[in-house]
GROMACS .gro file of C-alpha atoms in nm:
model
  389
    1MET     CA    1 -15.219  -7.908  -7.631
    2ALA     CA    2 -15.247  -7.541  -7.543
    3ASP     CA    3 -15.607  -7.420  -7.542
    4THR     CA    4 -15.654  -7.218  -7.892
    5SER     CA    5 -16.038  -7.069  -7.762
    6TYR     CA    6 -15.914  -6.739  -7.751
    7LEU     CA    7 -15.839  -6.737  -8.127
    8ASP     CA    8 -16.255  -6.751  -8.101
    9TRP     CA    9 -16.212  -6.390  -7.951
   10PRO     CA   10 -16.344  -6.113  -8.208
   11PHE     CA   11 -15.938  -5.916  -8.202
   12PHE     CA   12 -15.828  -6.218  -8.455
   13GLU     CA   13 -15.888  -6.290  -8.905
   14ASP     CA   14 -15.888  -6.583  -9.005
   15ARG     CA   15 -15.548  -6.501  -9.130
   16HIS     CA   16 -15.413  -6.487  -8.805
   17ARG     CA   17 -15.593  -6.791  -8.678
   18ASP     CA   18 -15.439  -6.970  -8.994
   19LEU     CA   19 -15.105  -6.837  -8.870
   20ALA     CA   20 -15.121  -6.990  -8.542
   21ALA     CA   21 -15.247  -7.310  -8.641
   22ARG     CA   22 -14.980  -7.335  -8.895
   23LEU     CA   23 -14.646  -7.186  -8.663
   24ASP     CA   24 -14.793  -7.472  -8.356
   25ALA     CA   25 -14.775  -7.765  -8.588
   26TRP     CA   26 -14.403  -7.619  -8.753
   27ALA     CA   27 -14.292  -7.600  -8.348
   28GLY     CA   28 -14.376  -7.936  -8.259
   29ALA     CA   29 -14.189  -8.054  -8.549
   30ASN     CA   30 -13.885  -7.838  -8.584
   31LEU     CA   31 -13.860  -7.737  -8.257
   32ASP     CA   32 -13.744  -8.002  -8.024
   33GLY     CA   33 -13.403  -8.091  -7.884
   34ILE     CA   34 -13.211  -7.763  -7.948
   35ASP     CA   35 -12.893  -7.729  -7.796
   36HIS     CA   36 -12.875  -7.448  -7.567
   37HIS     CA   37 -12.526  -7.548  -7.478
   38ASP     CA   38 -12.378  -7.301  -7.739
   39VAL     CA   39 -12.601  -7.029  -7.735
   40ASP     CA   40 -12.470  -6.810  -8.018
   41GLY     CA   41 -12.455  -7.127  -8.233
   42ALA     CA   42 -12.810  -7.230  -8.156
   43CYS     CA   43 -12.913  -6.846  -8.253
   44ARG     CA   44 -12.807  -6.901  -8.581
   45ASP     CA   45 -12.945  -7.244  -8.626
   46LEU     CA   46 -13.269  -7.116  -8.520
   47VAL     CA   47 -13.247  -6.716  -8.728
   48ALA     CA   48 -13.217  -7.057  -9.000
   49ARG     CA   49 -13.491  -7.281  -8.911
   50LEU     CA   50 -13.726  -6.974  -8.846
   51ASN     CA   51 -13.684  -6.845  -9.222
   52ASP     CA   52 -13.673  -7.175  -9.391
   53GLY     CA   53 -14.027  -7.232  -9.204
   54GLY     CA   54 -14.100  -6.832  -9.369
   55TRP     CA   55 -14.157  -6.688  -8.972
   56LEU     CA   56 -13.900  -6.419  -9.029
   57LYS     CA   57 -14.089  -6.255  -9.329
   58HIS     CA   58 -14.368  -6.123  -9.029
   59ALA     CA   59 -14.056  -5.984  -8.843
   60ALA     CA   60 -14.006  -5.703  -9.074
   61ILE     CA   61 -14.179  -5.480  -9.330
   62ASP     CA   62 -14.131  -5.558  -9.730
   63PRO     CA   63 -13.976  -5.293  -9.870
   64ASP     CA   64 -14.109  -5.352 -10.201
   65CYS     CA   65 -14.526  -5.362 -10.105
   66ASP     CA   66 -14.719  -5.101 -10.193
   67PRO     CA   67 -14.844  -4.917  -9.868
   68ASP     CA   68 -15.164  -5.096  -9.870
   69GLN     CA   69 -15.047  -5.439  -9.906
   70ASP     CA   70 -15.009  -5.712  -9.651
   71GLY     CA   71 -14.673  -5.644  -9.530
   72ALA     CA   72 -14.612  -5.280  -9.590
   73LYS     CA   73 -14.617  -5.244  -9.188
   74LEU     CA   74 -14.552  -5.487  -8.914
   75ASP     CA   75 -14.889  -5.699  -8.788
   76VAL     CA   76 -14.888  -5.679  -8.405
   77ARG     CA   77 -15.087  -5.907  -8.387
   78SER     CA   78 -14.905  -6.162  -8.572
   79LEU     CA   79 -14.586  -6.093  -8.378
   80CYS     CA   80 -14.797  -6.169  -8.085
   81LEU     CA   81 -14.872  -6.493  -8.186
   82ILE     CA   82 -14.595  -6.575  -8.309
   83ARG     CA   83 -14.387  -6.484  -8.067
   84GLU     CA   84 -14.644  -6.679  -7.774
   85THR     CA   85 -14.660  -6.952  -7.994
   86LEU     CA   86 -14.214  -6.997  -7.997
   87ALA     CA   87 -14.212  -6.923  -7.658
   88ARG     CA   88 -14.415  -7.236  -7.555
   89TYR     CA   89 -14.184  -7.434  -7.723
   90ASP     CA   90 -13.852  -7.295  -7.746
   91GLY     CA   91 -13.733  -6.959  -7.528
   92LEU     CA   92 -13.410  -6.912  -7.757
   93ALA     CA   93 -13.674  -6.974  -8.078
   94ASP     CA   94 -13.848  -6.656  -7.996
   95PHE     CA   95 -13.538  -6.491  -7.873
   96ALA     CA   96 -13.390  -6.528  -8.206
   97PHE     CA   97 -13.685  -6.424  -8.400
   98ALA     CA   98 -13.801  -6.143  -8.182
   99MET     CA   99 -13.460  -5.963  -8.206
  100GLN     CA  100 -13.484  -5.983  -8.603
  101GLY     CA  101 -13.776  -5.764  -8.530
  102LEU     CA  102 -13.660  -5.542  -8.271
  103GLY     CA  103 -13.354  -5.503  -8.414
  104SER     CA  104 -13.469  -5.359  -8.733
  105GLY     CA  105 -13.785  -5.191  -8.601
  106ALA     CA  106 -13.631  -4.908  -8.630
  107ILE     CA  107 -13.539  -4.982  -9.008
  108SER     CA  108 -13.934  -5.094  -9.052
  109LEU     CA  109 -14.080  -4.814  -8.904
  110PHE     CA  110 -13.862  -4.488  -9.037
  111GLY     CA  111 -13.601  -4.623  -9.217
  112THR     CA  112 -13.467  -4.449  -9.582
  113ARG     CA  113 -13.579  -4.577  -9.882
  114ALA     CA  114 -13.213  -4.744  -9.937
  115GLN     CA  115 -13.175  -4.833  -9.567
  116ARG     CA  116 -13.502  -5.045  -9.596
  117ALA     CA  117 -13.367  -5.183  -9.930
  118GLU     CA  118 -13.020  -5.267  -9.834
  119ILE     CA  119 -13.122  -5.426  -9.451
  120LEU     CA  120 -13.469  -5.572  -9.440
  121PRO     CA  121 -13.431  -5.857  -9.698
  122LYS     CA  122 -13.160  -5.974  -9.533
  123VAL     CA  123 -13.364  -5.983  -9.163
  124ARG     CA  124 -13.635  -6.142  -9.358
  125SER     CA  125 -13.380  -6.405  -9.498
  126GLY     CA  126 -13.206  -6.476  -9.236
  127LYS     CA  127 -12.919  -6.333  -9.410
  128ALA     CA  128 -12.857  -6.072  -9.174
  129ILE     CA  129 -12.923  -6.080  -8.778
  130ALA     CA  130 -13.026  -5.762  -8.615
  131ALA     CA  131 -12.969  -5.595  -8.248
  132PHE     CA  132 -13.137  -5.320  -8.140
  133ALA     CA  133 -12.844  -5.112  -7.891
  134LEU     CA  134 -13.024  -4.885  -7.669
  135THR     CA  135 -12.881  -4.955  -7.302
  136GLU     CA  136 -12.624  -4.821  -7.090
  137PRO     CA  137 -12.372  -4.848  -6.788
  138GLN     CA  138 -12.611  -4.562  -6.608
  139SER     CA  139 -12.913  -4.535  -6.806
  140GLY     CA  140 -13.160  -4.871  -6.831
  141SER     CA  141 -13.507  -4.758  -6.870
  142ASP     CA  142 -13.406  -4.350  -6.840
  143VAL     CA  143 -13.353  -4.351  -7.229
  144ALA     CA  144 -13.327  -3.973  -7.205
  145ASN     CA  145 -13.012  -4.012  -6.971
  146ILE     CA  146 -12.854  -4.148  -7.280
  147ALA     CA  147 -12.454  -4.065  -7.286
  148LEU     CA  148 -12.323  -4.269  -7.612
  149GLU     CA  149 -12.141  -3.918  -7.799
  150ALA     CA  150 -12.221  -3.940  -8.167
  151ARG     CA  151 -12.014  -3.596  -8.317
  152ALA     CA  152 -12.093  -3.490  -8.663
  153ASP     CA  153 -11.787  -3.450  -8.837
  154GLY     CA  154 -11.841  -3.375  -9.250
  155GLY     CA  155 -12.036  -3.625  -9.409
  156HIS     CA  156 -11.951  -3.890  -9.074
  157PHE     CA  157 -12.055  -3.894  -8.787
  158VAL     CA  158 -11.846  -4.014  -8.482
  159LEU     CA  159 -11.897  -4.260  -8.189
  160ASN     CA  160 -11.814  -4.272  -7.870
  161GLY     CA  161 -11.880  -4.457  -7.539
  162GLU     CA  162 -12.053  -4.836  -7.464
  163LYS     CA  163 -12.405  -5.011  -7.487
  164THR     CA  164 -12.464  -5.268  -7.250
  165TRP     CA  165 -12.668  -5.606  -7.197
  166ILE     CA  166 -12.755  -5.537  -7.560
  167SER     CA  167 -12.916  -5.930  -7.707
  168ASN     CA  168 -12.735  -6.032  -7.961
  169GLY     CA  169 -12.415  -5.871  -7.871
  170GLY     CA  170 -12.122  -6.029  -8.075
  171ILE     CA  171 -12.357  -6.226  -8.331
  172ALA     CA  172 -12.549  -5.959  -8.477
  173ASP     CA  173 -12.429  -5.828  -8.819
  174PHE     CA  174 -12.603  -5.487  -8.765
  175TYR     CA  175 -12.719  -5.236  -8.456
  176CYS     CA  176 -12.966  -5.012  -8.435
  177VAL     CA  177 -12.783  -4.772  -8.234
  178PHE     CA  178 -12.936  -4.463  -8.018
  179ALA     CA  179 -12.666  -4.184  -7.906
  180ARG     CA  180 -12.628  -3.817  -7.830
  181THR     CA  181 -12.626  -3.590  -8.064
  182GLY     CA  182 -12.681  -3.271  -7.872
  183GLU     CA  183 -12.955  -3.089  -8.104
  184ALA     CA  184 -13.127  -3.008  -7.736
  185PRO     CA  185 -13.064  -3.152  -7.331
  186GLY     CA  186 -13.244  -3.472  -7.256
  187ALA     CA  187 -13.406  -3.685  -7.458
  188LYS     CA  188 -13.469  -3.445  -7.755
  189GLY     CA  189 -13.084  -3.435  -7.837
  190LEU     CA  190 -13.067  -3.805  -7.929
  191SER     CA  191 -13.072  -3.985  -8.279
  192ALA     CA  192 -13.103  -4.333  -8.413
  193PHE     CA  193 -12.822  -4.484  -8.651
  194LEU     CA  194 -12.774  -4.805  -8.844
  195VAL     CA  195 -12.402  -4.940  -8.752
  196PRO     CA  196 -12.260  -5.270  -8.913
  197ALA     CA  197 -12.081  -5.505  -8.706
  198ASP     CA  198 -11.766  -5.474  -8.875
  199THR     CA  199 -11.738  -5.082  -8.837
  200ALA     CA  200 -11.407  -4.961  -8.698
  201GLY     CA  201 -11.404  -4.897  -8.333
  202LEU     CA  202 -11.709  -5.090  -8.314
  203SER     CA  203 -11.595  -5.379  -8.040
  204ILE     CA  204 -11.758  -5.647  -7.810
  205ALA     CA  205 -11.608  -5.514  -7.453
  206GLU     CA  206 -11.735  -5.838  -7.240
  207ARG     CA  207 -12.023  -6.108  -7.294
  208LEU     CA  208 -12.286  -6.151  -7.054
  209GLU     CA  209 -12.391  -6.401  -6.894
  210THR     CA  210 -12.776  -6.481  -6.752
  211ILE     CA  211 -12.984  -6.727  -6.602
  212ALA     CA  212 -13.142  -6.825  -6.878
  213PRO     CA  213 -12.857  -6.806  -7.154
  214HIS     CA  214 -12.852  -6.601  -7.459
  215PRO     CA  215 -12.607  -6.371  -7.649
  216LEU     CA  216 -12.564  -6.049  -7.473
  217ALA     CA  217 -12.251  -5.856  -7.447
  218ARG     CA  218 -12.115  -5.472  -7.353
  219LEU     CA  219 -12.048  -5.261  -7.653
  220LYS     CA  220 -11.763  -4.992  -7.703
  221PHE     CA  221 -11.735  -4.771  -7.979
  222ASP     CA  222 -11.418  -4.534  -7.991
  223ASP     CA  223 -11.398  -4.277  -8.227
  224CYS     CA  224 -11.633  -4.529  -8.433
  225ARG     CA  225 -11.655  -4.389  -8.812
  226ILE     CA  226 -11.962  -4.415  -8.966
  227PRO     CA  227 -12.145  -4.215  -9.273
  228ALA     CA  228 -12.377  -3.912  -9.258
  229THR     CA  229 -12.619  -4.172  -9.448
  230ALA     CA  230 -12.655  -4.405  -9.144
  231LEU     CA  231 -12.829  -4.159  -8.961
  232ILE     CA  232 -13.206  -4.364  -8.969
  233GLY     CA  233 -13.515  -4.072  -8.921
  234LEU     CA  234 -13.425  -3.725  -8.836
  235PRO     CA  235 -13.085  -3.581  -8.581
  236GLY     CA  236 -13.257  -3.554  -8.272
  237GLU     CA  237 -13.566  -3.818  -8.360
  238GLY     CA  238 -13.385  -4.092  -8.181
  239PHE     CA  239 -13.629  -4.104  -7.848
  240LYS     CA  240 -13.943  -4.079  -8.075
  241ILE     CA  241 -13.810  -4.369  -8.271
  242ALA     CA  242 -13.675  -4.602  -8.004
  243MET     CA  243 -14.040  -4.499  -7.839
  244SER     CA  244 -14.230  -4.623  -8.094
  245VAL     CA  245 -14.046  -4.919  -8.180
  246LEU     CA  246 -14.098  -5.011  -7.818
  247ASP     CA  247 -14.467  -4.938  -7.844
  248VAL     CA  248 -14.465  -5.205  -8.141
  249PHE     CA  249 -14.255  -5.469  -7.973
  250ARG     CA  250 -14.347  -5.396  -7.588
  251SER     CA  251 -14.701  -5.586  -7.621
  252THR     CA  252 -14.471  -5.865  -7.816
  253VAL     CA  253 -14.259  -5.904  -7.501
  254ALA     CA  254 -14.599  -5.990  -7.284
  255ALA     CA  255 -14.685  -6.210  -7.506
  256ALA     CA  256 -14.411  -6.433  -7.476
  257ALA     CA  257 -14.449  -6.406  -7.099
  258LEU     CA  258 -14.810  -6.555  -7.216
  259GLY     CA  259 -14.686  -6.837  -7.404
  260PHE     CA  260 -14.415  -6.965  -7.109
  261ALA     CA  261 -14.703  -6.932  -6.888
  262ARG     CA  262 -14.931  -7.175  -7.118
  263ARG     CA  263 -14.731  -7.401  -7.120
  264ALA     CA  264 -14.634  -7.412  -6.727
  265LEU     CA  265 -15.057  -7.433  -6.743
  266ASP     CA  266 -15.027  -7.738  -6.963
  267GLU     CA  267 -14.741  -7.920  -6.816
  268THR     CA  268 -14.922  -7.869  -6.449
  269ILE     CA  269 -15.251  -8.022  -6.616
  270SER     CA  270 -15.070  -8.307  -6.666
  271ARG     CA  271 -14.912  -8.372  -6.355
  272VAL     CA  272 -15.228  -8.346  -6.160
  273GLN     CA  273 -15.376  -8.545  -6.361
  274SER     CA  274 -15.110  -8.842  -6.410
  275ARG     CA  275 -14.949  -8.829  -6.050
  276GLU     CA  276 -15.113  -8.952  -5.775
  277LEU     CA  277 -15.105  -8.855  -5.446
  278PHE     CA  278 -15.264  -9.099  -5.108
  279GLY     CA  279 -15.376  -9.312  -5.365
  280ALA     CA  280 -15.592  -9.035  -5.570
  281PRO     CA  281 -15.508  -8.796  -5.836
  282LEU     CA  282 -15.365  -8.496  -5.743
  283PHE     CA  283 -15.602  -8.286  -5.923
  284ASP     CA  284 -15.851  -8.418  -5.633
  285LEU     CA  285 -15.665  -8.222  -5.371
  286GLN     CA  286 -15.895  -7.880  -5.299
  287MET     CA  287 -15.581  -7.648  -5.258
  288VAL     CA  288 -15.455  -7.808  -5.580
  289GLN     CA  289 -15.759  -7.724  -5.791
  290GLY     CA  290 -15.689  -7.345  -5.689
  291HIS     CA  291 -15.333  -7.341  -5.792
  292VAL     CA  292 -15.513  -7.476  -6.110
  293ALA     CA  293 -15.787  -7.224  -6.092
  294ASP     CA  294 -15.553  -6.915  -6.062
  295MET     CA  295 -15.284  -7.000  -6.312
  296ALA     CA  296 -15.581  -7.037  -6.579
  297LEU     CA  297 -15.756  -6.677  -6.427
  298ASP     CA  298 -15.411  -6.519  -6.442
  299VAL     CA  299 -15.342  -6.675  -6.839
  300ASP     CA  300 -15.678  -6.600  -6.951
  301ALA     CA  301 -15.648  -6.217  -6.817
  302SER     CA  302 -15.279  -6.158  -7.015
  303ALA     CA  303 -15.405  -6.270  -7.325
  304LEU     CA  304 -15.657  -6.056  -7.316
  305LEU     CA  305 -15.458  -5.748  -7.204
  306VAL     CA  306 -15.160  -5.883  -7.449
  307TYR     CA  307 -15.421  -5.927  -7.787
  308ARG     CA  308 -15.621  -5.549  -7.678
  309ALA     CA  309 -15.292  -5.337  -7.721
  310ALA     CA  310 -15.221  -5.502  -8.028
  311TRP     CA  311 -15.512  -5.530  -8.193
  312LEU     CA  312 -15.576  -5.114  -8.100
  313LYS     CA  313 -15.193  -5.066  -8.284
  314ASP     CA  314 -15.310  -5.312  -8.581
  315SER     CA  315 -15.665  -5.095  -8.576
  316GLY     CA  316 -15.441  -4.740  -8.612
  317ALA     CA  317 -15.411  -4.610  -8.308
  318SER     CA  318 -15.071  -4.373  -8.319
  319ARG     CA  319 -14.950  -4.462  -7.982
  320VAL     CA  320 -15.124  -4.751  -7.729
  321SER     CA  321 -14.825  -4.691  -7.506
  322ARG     CA  322 -15.103  -4.738  -7.165
  323GLU     CA  323 -15.207  -5.044  -7.340
  324ALA     CA  324 -14.858  -5.223  -7.402
  325ALA     CA  325 -14.749  -5.104  -7.090
  326MET     CA  326 -15.032  -5.246  -6.902
  327ALA     CA  327 -14.993  -5.586  -7.096
  328LYS     CA  328 -14.621  -5.603  -7.022
  329LEU     CA  329 -14.647  -5.528  -6.633
  330TYR     CA  330 -14.911  -5.843  -6.594
  331SER     CA  331 -14.841  -6.071  -6.844
  332THR     CA  332 -14.467  -6.099  -6.694
  333ASP     CA  333 -14.589  -6.041  -6.354
  334HIS     CA  334 -14.806  -6.301  -6.342
  335ALA     CA  335 -14.642  -6.561  -6.551
  336GLN     CA  336 -14.421  -6.565  -6.298
  337THR     CA  337 -14.636  -6.648  -6.031
  338VAL     CA  338 -14.795  -6.936  -6.253
  339ILE     CA  339 -14.507  -7.085  -6.334
  340ASP     CA  340 -14.390  -7.011  -5.885
  341LYS     CA  341 -14.705  -7.264  -5.920
  342ALA     CA  342 -14.589  -7.523  -6.156
  343VAL     CA  343 -14.217  -7.572  -6.007
  344GLN     CA  344 -14.448  -7.595  -5.665
  345ILE     CA  345 -14.688  -7.845  -5.786
  346HIS     CA  346 -14.418  -8.064  -5.978
  347GLY     CA  347 -14.169  -8.074  -5.634
  348GLY     CA  348 -13.858  -8.210  -5.654
  349ASP     CA  349 -13.861  -8.221  -6.072
  350GLY     CA  350 -13.990  -7.876  -6.080
  351VAL     CA  351 -13.624  -7.770  -5.985
  352ARG     CA  352 -13.437  -8.026  -6.110
  353SER     CA  353 -13.135  -7.888  -6.392
  354GLY     CA  354 -13.320  -7.964  -6.765
  355HIS     CA  355 -13.698  -8.002  -6.650
  356ILE     CA  356 -13.917  -7.774  -6.836
  357VAL     CA  357 -14.074  -7.594  -6.555
  358GLU     CA  358 -13.722  -7.479  -6.419
  359THR     CA  359 -13.635  -7.393  -6.763
  360LEU     CA  360 -13.926  -7.163  -6.754
  361TYR     CA  361 -13.866  -7.047  -6.440
  362ARG     CA  362 -13.531  -6.913  -6.521
  363GLU     CA  363 -13.636  -6.792  -6.869
  364ILE     CA  364 -13.914  -6.557  -6.724
  365ARG     CA  365 -13.738  -6.329  -6.484
  366ALA     CA  366 -13.562  -6.126  -6.737
  367LEU     CA  367 -13.914  -6.076  -6.930
  368ARG     CA  368 -13.954  -5.832  -6.630
  369ILE     CA  369 -13.720  -5.624  -6.692
  370TYR     CA  370 -13.596  -5.554  -7.035
  371GLU     CA  371 -13.772  -5.345  -7.292
  372GLY     CA  372 -13.892  -5.184  -6.953
  373ALA     CA  373 -13.862  -5.326  -6.610
  374SER     CA  374 -14.197  -5.371  -6.429
  375ASP     CA  375 -14.178  -5.052  -6.186
  376VAL     CA  376 -14.104  -4.827  -6.518
  377GLN     CA  377 -14.424  -5.003  -6.687
  378LYS     CA  378 -14.647  -4.885  -6.348
  379ILE     CA  379 -14.511  -4.504  -6.424
  380ILE     CA  380 -14.623  -4.526  -6.758
  381ILE     CA  381 -14.964  -4.667  -6.695
  382ALA     CA  382 -14.992  -4.388  -6.425
  383ARG     CA  383 -14.873  -4.089  -6.618
  384GLN     CA  384 -15.072  -4.221  -6.925
  385THR     CA  385 -15.413  -4.247  -6.700
  386LEU     CA  386 -15.414  -3.893  -6.560
  387ALA     CA  387 -15.361  -3.746  -6.889
  388GLN     CA  388 -15.625  -3.891  -6.995
  389LYS     CA  389 -15.828  -3.676  -6.743
   0.00000   0.00000   0.00000
């Protein structure tokens, strides 16, 4: 059983504690033995399970809510608690939930009434799988360098170019696509669009395989024609929209890393208490105690950073770029360290294919890259820190 004492911290309300308890019980009963061999099928199955459990309603706003009602805005603490808990049980379950939120985030935050009414109920019910199409072959963390062109043509836009490393690529029902509309050079000349997966001219150019299997793809846009009503927000607001979405969801990446680290710590505690070495429990070795202490410290420090960023955003802060970057940098890098210690303490079992700590070792690595690599987070933190002086 993972430590839950952190739920008593002042970052949380009773509704968050209730959410965490209900989700933990549900995950324990519904996420055991997920078959990851068919990754596309597993993701579709997980989206359906998450809908049946009622969890997807947290991934996107309710378009029918009054502005002052629960559900009218994204609650970042709830998103983080859900991702942390799901990651602790199954990395692909966390992925399936996260992409429903990230892929529809631009619509939740900037969509028109019609876009929200059309898309968000489907996201919240699992009837549509979402994707966030930002990265290109020559522009990963450098969003301002996006080259995919969206040319205005009467009442339409025509898209030409590529996107790559797109999560849910190949299984998504729609993509939130960022493209260059040319209002100004660099970041000021980008816009965001809602593009259904069956739009003529949009194709899956390549499926991409990684060390922790997820549905990923390279997308090709060849004279892909979409109506002007597909524009999300205003022309030239694409960079602002992308950064606003990441400002919400970057903290949740840190929460997923925290979930992986908690699971690694739990597995390690079980191991050192049950395994004997030289006639005594493994935990009696002072060096092992030191490793466990370091792991526990990294877990708690990560949790403090994650839920500080989430609480600030929920408290009305317009931007939490610095705090979210700190949470993502620290939590992902130190989850890697925690999991590496778990592998070492498990010995041969730690590198046995299919063992939980071996799976965690493969799962964590990508989190230090996507939604802003660790070195990019350092740049954000430094710039934001200097800007405060």
